[in-house]
Tab-separated table of C-alpha atoms in Angstrom:
chain	number	residue	atom	x	y	z
A	231	GLN	CA	128.500	103.351	115.522
A	232	VAL	CA	126.878	99.932	115.344
A	233	GLN	CA	128.521	96.946	113.714
A	234	LEU	CA	126.368	94.151	112.326
A	235	VAL	CA	127.520	90.690	111.337
A	236	GLU	CA	125.172	88.247	109.617
A	237	SER	CA	125.544	84.482	109.461
A	238	GLY	CA	123.514	81.426	108.568
A	239	GLY	CA	123.052	81.730	104.835
A	240	GLY	CA	123.547	78.820	102.477
A	241	LEU	CA	122.039	76.545	99.865
A	242	VAL	CA	118.755	74.790	100.570
A	243	GLN	CA	116.150	72.965	98.527
A	244	ALA	CA	112.699	74.411	98.004
A	245	GLY	CA	110.510	73.711	101.019
A	246	GLY	CA	113.472	73.711	103.363
A	247	SER	CA	114.442	76.028	106.197
A	248	LEU	CA	117.309	78.282	107.205
A	249	ARG	CA	117.915	80.528	110.188
A	250	LEU	CA	119.849	83.735	109.765
A	251	SER	CA	121.524	85.494	112.665
A	252	CYS	CA	122.716	89.063	113.009
A	253	ALA	CA	124.904	90.066	115.924
A	254	ALA	CA	125.152	93.741	116.806
A	255	SER	CA	128.045	95.387	118.613
A	256	GLY	CA	129.176	98.907	119.387
A	257	ARG	CA	126.525	101.483	120.376
A	258	THR	CA	123.753	98.914	120.718
A	259	SER	CA	121.907	101.117	123.211
A	260	SER	CA	121.005	103.379	120.286
A	261	ILE	CA	119.115	100.636	118.444
A	262	ASN	CA	115.364	101.199	118.121
A	263	THR	CA	114.625	98.742	115.332
A	264	MET	CA	116.437	95.940	113.564
A	265	GLY	CA	115.405	94.724	110.180
A	266	TRP	CA	116.119	92.253	107.441
A	267	PHE	CA	116.232	93.158	103.768
A	268	ARG	CA	117.127	91.140	100.698
A	269	GLN	CA	118.424	91.819	97.233
A	270	ALA	CA	118.040	89.406	94.355
A	271	PRO	CA	120.179	89.682	91.212
A	272	GLY	CA	118.995	92.534	89.035
A	273	LYS	CA	116.489	93.749	91.606
A	274	GLU	CA	116.391	96.467	94.202
A	275	ARG	CA	116.925	95.716	97.867
A	276	GLU	CA	113.563	95.071	99.484
A	277	PHE	CA	112.162	94.963	103.008
A	278	VAL	CA	111.617	91.521	104.532
A	279	SER	CA	110.940	91.997	108.237
A	280	CYS	CA	111.751	94.144	111.254
A	281	VAL	CA	111.408	94.145	115.008
A	282	ARG	CA	111.109	97.075	117.380
A	283	TRP	CA	113.786	96.315	119.926
A	284	LYS	CA	112.113	97.642	123.072
A	285	TYR	CA	108.559	96.491	122.361
A	286	ASP	CA	109.301	93.257	120.474
A	287	ALA	CA	106.747	94.267	117.845
A	288	THR	CA	107.304	92.529	114.521
A	289	TYR	CA	106.432	93.367	110.924
A	290	TYR	CA	106.684	91.391	107.687
A	291	ALA	CA	106.508	91.867	103.967
A	292	ASP	CA	103.466	90.168	102.472
A	293	SER	CA	105.708	87.886	100.436
A	294	VAL	CA	107.143	86.231	103.554
A	295	LYS	CA	104.278	86.504	106.017
A	296	GLY	CA	103.447	83.119	107.515
A	297	ARG	CA	106.764	81.602	106.409
A	298	PHE	CA	109.415	83.781	108.057
A	299	THR	CA	109.699	84.674	111.728
A	300	ILE	CA	111.878	87.425	113.157
A	301	SER	CA	112.983	87.294	116.768
A	302	ARG	CA	115.548	88.924	119.017
A	303	ASP	CA	117.710	88.076	121.966
A	304	SER	CA	118.331	91.328	123.791
A	305	ALA	CA	120.954	89.839	126.079
A	306	LYS	CA	123.017	88.792	123.073
A	307	ASN	CA	122.157	91.843	120.923
A	308	THR	CA	121.209	89.406	118.208
A	309	VAL	CA	118.288	89.246	115.809
A	310	TYR	CA	117.247	86.094	113.996
A	311	LEU	CA	115.266	85.350	110.872
A	312	GLN	CA	113.780	81.867	110.768
A	313	MET	CA	112.859	81.076	107.193
A	314	ASN	CA	110.580	78.120	106.513
A	315	SER	CA	108.922	76.795	103.379
A	316	LEU	CA	111.576	78.466	101.288
A	317	LYS	CA	110.924	79.101	97.611
A	318	PRO	CA	113.349	79.698	94.724
A	319	GLU	CA	112.150	83.298	94.623
A	320	ASP	CA	113.549	83.780	98.134
A	321	THR	CA	117.039	83.488	96.657
A	322	ALA	CA	118.907	86.696	97.449
A	323	VAL	CA	121.590	88.293	99.539
A	324	TYR	CA	120.028	88.980	102.932
A	325	TYR	CA	121.099	92.055	104.856
A	326	CYS	CA	120.642	92.956	108.483
A	327	ALA	CA	120.192	96.614	109.396
A	328	SER	CA	119.709	98.740	112.486
A	329	ALA	CA	117.811	101.972	112.977
A	330	SER	CA	117.921	104.499	115.798
A	331	SER	CA	114.344	105.611	115.170
A	332	TRP	CA	111.055	104.124	114.006
A	333	GLY	CA	110.358	106.265	110.975
A	334	GLY	CA	110.607	104.580	107.590
A	335	VAL	CA	111.749	101.207	108.878
A	336	MET	CA	110.165	99.385	105.962
A	337	THR	CA	112.402	101.289	103.575
A	338	ASN	CA	116.135	101.222	102.945
A	339	GLY	CA	116.443	104.842	103.986
A	340	GLY	CA	115.102	104.193	107.457
A	341	TYR	CA	118.260	102.432	108.622
A	342	ASP	CA	121.572	103.760	109.850
A	343	TYR	CA	123.832	100.713	109.713
A	344	TRP	CA	124.023	97.635	107.531
A	345	GLY	CA	125.722	94.285	107.679
A	346	GLN	CA	127.768	92.812	104.866
A	347	GLY	CA	125.035	90.418	103.760
A	348	THR	CA	124.708	86.659	103.591
A	349	GLN	CA	123.739	84.648	100.522
A	350	VAL	CA	120.635	82.476	100.572
A	351	THR	CA	120.098	80.209	97.583
A	352	VAL	CA	116.979	78.078	97.228
A	353	SER	CA	117.080	75.408	94.555
A	354	SER	CA	113.979	74.053	92.865
């Protein structure tokens, strides 16, 4: 199993920045991809970004492209999400997830393990 713990959420004004962290433990050698998703009130959980662990290839949802940056620290088994130019519509609970394979990593079903989530609130 893989355990994931997110941190770094909080309240920020529009235009501000936050950095989320997700530390993985357990069977980290099985991780192929790590991703970030978010769920706003009344909406389905949606893909934000992911990184292929071995190749450091990154992918983003169109809604965050150019504003968010995903990165990883392999030595610490940690993935980060730097969020800049935040907008009120970015308000959501952000979840970290890990996948043992590449298939479907832009969908909820492509991931094996999930963190507990961290709240991000952007005020206007």
